């Protein structure tokens, strides 16, 4: 397949470039200042309003297979990723059985390859067997099977001694540990952020201190072990501050946040809106501003979705019984583009946080837009307006508080692995 892209703007972590590209059999053959005149091409795109990014990557996705295929399976999750313009995902271990052994990791990789969709799937293995926080997994086996990191996401490792040993063990394989930082004795049975909204709704609150103490503990152990710690879904002002200070002190810590933490506040749950029930919970306006500042000044390295599909029967019930989580693969890009339009980050930062940095943290080679390199590209129409509806969603689930909202910006093509993929508008 031969593809020519003329007059598009290339956006990478290092800048914006007006270039023209020729791609042949999946390889970038030409990067030129002048338009490509090649005849007999299979695809020709000439559009000055489109942006070409190195394929996007979402490092925090729950694919639910094996075990919870009624919420999502590997194929439907990958379709959701394609619909969001995402060419690489890391999937969390809280499946059933848990991804705590090489057989499950291998299974996930094989299932993903069978789909032939233009998405690379990288399993994140559990830190402890069965996510029970007791026995550390066989990290070497899991790395050999294709795991790229370890995480008990969804439930923090409570015992600091076990986490310390896990960090030391992971370090010997040069693998990061992704921490779901939560002091569970404080958050137990909590439903929403503790404060005025939890009081109004009569729901047990999750105090911000649960995350703050969790992050403090996890950074402290990163310092002690000199291991690589990545803090998942940061939601509080103090959490961002702790990470900022740790980075300044030379501790090897990275972190991510999710679009709901920089666009929504705890007020979203008013009316007992279970689609906005997420862990960590949506916080206050002051936290939203602090998360934005963390993104702006580079404290927050990555934007990930924490795509957490749940069946409507697990959401359309009493608030206290509803599961935590919202889907996000298909809104990650437009909600991040919104930050660019609001002047919080620029396009370069978007490429860094949605493409290069997550891969770097996980030890995956980021796609490079250079002659001779394999093409792994997402082409975006930044001005395209669309409405998020059940029908527009490729995920099996539709639990998102953004349902019915107008989005601006959409990925319209993916070029990867020799394939040209047109995404339905
Ligand atoms: O809201 C959440 N849902 N937070 C998590 O940490 C886990 C996730 C899930 O698996 O549903």
PDB file of N, CA and C and ligand atoms in Angstrom, residues 60 62 64 71 94 153-155 180 233 261 277-280 306 308-310 323-326, ligand 1:
ATOM      1  N   UNK A  60      -3.404   3.411  30.556  1.00  0.00           N
ATOM      2  CA  UNK A  60      -4.244   2.953  31.665  1.00  0.00           C
ATOM      3  C   UNK A  60      -5.623   2.556  31.147  1.00  0.00           C
ATOM      4  N   UNK A  62      -8.663  -0.701  31.136  1.00  0.00           N
ATOM      5  CA  UNK A  62      -9.163  -1.979  31.658  1.00  0.00           C
ATOM      6  C   UNK A  62      -9.887  -2.682  30.503  1.00  0.00           C
ATOM      7  N   UNK A  64     -10.851  -5.943  30.550  1.00  0.00           N
ATOM      8  CA  UNK A  64     -11.849  -6.836  31.163  1.00  0.00           C
ATOM      9  C   UNK A  64     -11.802  -8.295  30.717  1.00  0.00           C
ATOM     10  N   UNK A  71     -18.596  -6.693  29.945  1.00  0.00           N
ATOM     11  CA  UNK A  71     -18.314  -5.243  30.032  1.00  0.00           C
ATOM     12  C   UNK A  71     -17.479  -4.784  28.830  1.00  0.00           C
ATOM     13  N   UNK A  94      -6.612  -6.354  36.571  1.00  0.00           N
ATOM     14  CA  UNK A  94      -7.742  -6.785  37.410  1.00  0.00           C
ATOM     15  C   UNK A  94      -8.831  -7.485  36.597  1.00  0.00           C
ATOM     16  N   UNK A 153      -3.595  -2.130  40.226  1.00  0.00           N
ATOM     17  CA  UNK A 153      -4.562  -1.040  40.051  1.00  0.00           C
ATOM     18  C   UNK A 153      -5.983  -1.484  40.407  1.00  0.00           C
ATOM     19  N   UNK A 154      -6.669  -0.615  41.092  1.00  0.00           N
ATOM     20  CA  UNK A 154      -8.013  -0.941  41.567  1.00  0.00           C
ATOM     21  C   UNK A 154      -7.957  -1.224  43.055  1.00  0.00           C
ATOM     22  N   UNK A 155      -6.814  -1.751  43.514  1.00  0.00           N
ATOM     23  CA  UNK A 155      -6.635  -1.924  44.969  1.00  0.00           C
ATOM     24  C   UNK A 155      -5.156  -1.726  45.281  1.00  0.00           C
ATOM     25  N   UNK A 180      -1.429   2.436  42.424  1.00  0.00           N
ATOM     26  CA  UNK A 180      -2.756   2.980  42.712  1.00  0.00           C
ATOM     27  C   UNK A 180      -2.628   3.451  44.167  1.00  0.00           C
ATOM     28  N   UNK A 233      -3.521   7.853  37.971  1.00  0.00           N
ATOM     29  CA  UNK A 233      -4.694   8.736  38.154  1.00  0.00           C
ATOM     30  C   UNK A 233      -4.619   9.712  39.343  1.00  0.00           C
ATOM     31  N   UNK A 261     -10.310  14.310  35.668  1.00  0.00           N
ATOM     32  CA  UNK A 261      -9.771  15.080  36.802  1.00  0.00           C
ATOM     33  C   UNK A 261      -9.383  16.520  36.412  1.00  0.00           C
ATOM     34  N   UNK A 277     -19.188   8.167  39.158  1.00  0.00           N
ATOM     35  CA  UNK A 277     -18.588   7.498  40.326  1.00  0.00           C
ATOM     36  C   UNK A 277     -17.313   6.807  39.874  1.00  0.00           C
ATOM     37  N   UNK A 278     -16.212   7.265  40.390  1.00  0.00           N
ATOM     38  CA  UNK A 278     -14.913   6.799  39.913  1.00  0.00           C
ATOM     39  C   UNK A 278     -13.953   6.793  41.104  1.00  0.00           C
ATOM     40  N   UNK A 279     -12.927   5.965  40.996  1.00  0.00           N
ATOM     41  CA  UNK A 279     -11.951   5.892  42.078  1.00  0.00           C
ATOM     42  C   UNK A 279     -10.541   6.144  41.532  1.00  0.00           C
ATOM     43  N   UNK A 280      -9.795   7.167  42.010  1.00  0.00           N
ATOM     44  CA  UNK A 280     -10.190   8.148  43.006  1.00  0.00           C
ATOM     45  C   UNK A 280     -11.371   8.993  42.538  1.00  0.00           C
ATOM     46  N   UNK A 306      -7.870   5.749  32.026  1.00  0.00           N
ATOM     47  CA  UNK A 306      -8.435   4.840  33.042  1.00  0.00           C
ATOM     48  C   UNK A 306      -9.777   4.303  32.547  1.00  0.00           C
ATOM     49  N   UNK A 308     -12.619   2.348  32.117  1.00  0.00           N
ATOM     50  CA  UNK A 308     -13.118   1.326  33.044  1.00  0.00           C
ATOM     51  C   UNK A 308     -14.574   0.992  32.710  1.00  0.00           C
ATOM     52  N   UNK A 309     -14.765   0.128  31.703  1.00  0.00           N
ATOM     53  CA  UNK A 309     -16.139  -0.194  31.298  1.00  0.00           C
ATOM     54  C   UNK A 309     -16.888  -1.008  32.348  1.00  0.00           C
ATOM     55  N   UNK A 310     -18.152  -0.651  32.524  1.00  0.00           N
ATOM     56  CA  UNK A 310     -19.048  -1.425  33.400  1.00  0.00           C
ATOM     57  C   UNK A 310     -20.393  -1.551  32.708  1.00  0.00           C
ATOM     58  N   UNK A 323     -20.603   0.214  40.602  1.00  0.00           N
ATOM     59  CA  UNK A 323     -19.145   0.075  40.493  1.00  0.00           C
ATOM     60  C   UNK A 323     -18.485   1.421  40.228  1.00  0.00           C
ATOM     61  N   UNK A 324     -17.230   1.501  40.602  1.00  0.00           N
ATOM     62  CA  UNK A 324     -16.414   2.684  40.289  1.00  0.00           C
ATOM     63  C   UNK A 324     -15.895   2.571  38.853  1.00  0.00           C
ATOM     64  N   UNK A 325     -15.875   3.681  38.137  1.00  0.00           N
ATOM     65  CA  UNK A 325     -15.198   3.685  36.846  1.00  0.00           C
ATOM     66  C   UNK A 325     -16.007   4.303  35.736  1.00  0.00           C
ATOM     67  N   UNK A 326     -15.298   4.837  34.748  1.00  0.00           N
ATOM     68  CA  UNK A 326     -15.945   5.374  33.544  1.00  0.00           C
ATOM     69  C   UNK A 326     -15.090   5.022  32.327  1.00  0.00           C
TER      70      UNK A 326
HETATM   71  O1  LIG B   1     -12.790   3.839  38.977  1.00  0.00           O
HETATM   72  C1  LIG B   1     -12.013   2.915  38.876  1.00  0.00           C
HETATM   73  N1  LIG B   1     -12.349   1.797  38.188  1.00  0.00           N
HETATM   74  N2  LIG B   1     -10.831   3.003  39.461  1.00  0.00           N
HETATM   75  C2  LIG B   1      -9.982   1.970  39.522  1.00  0.00           C
HETATM   76  O2  LIG B   1      -8.924   2.110  40.072  1.00  0.00           O
HETATM   77  C3  LIG B   1     -10.373   0.654  38.946  1.00  0.00           C
HETATM   78  C4  LIG B   1     -11.378   0.816  37.893  1.00  0.00           C
HETATM   79  C5  LIG B   1     -12.056  -0.467  37.475  1.00  0.00           C
HETATM   80  O3  LIG B   1     -11.381  -1.494  37.326  1.00  0.00           O
HETATM   81  O4  LIG B   1     -13.251  -0.434  37.225  1.00  0.00           O
END
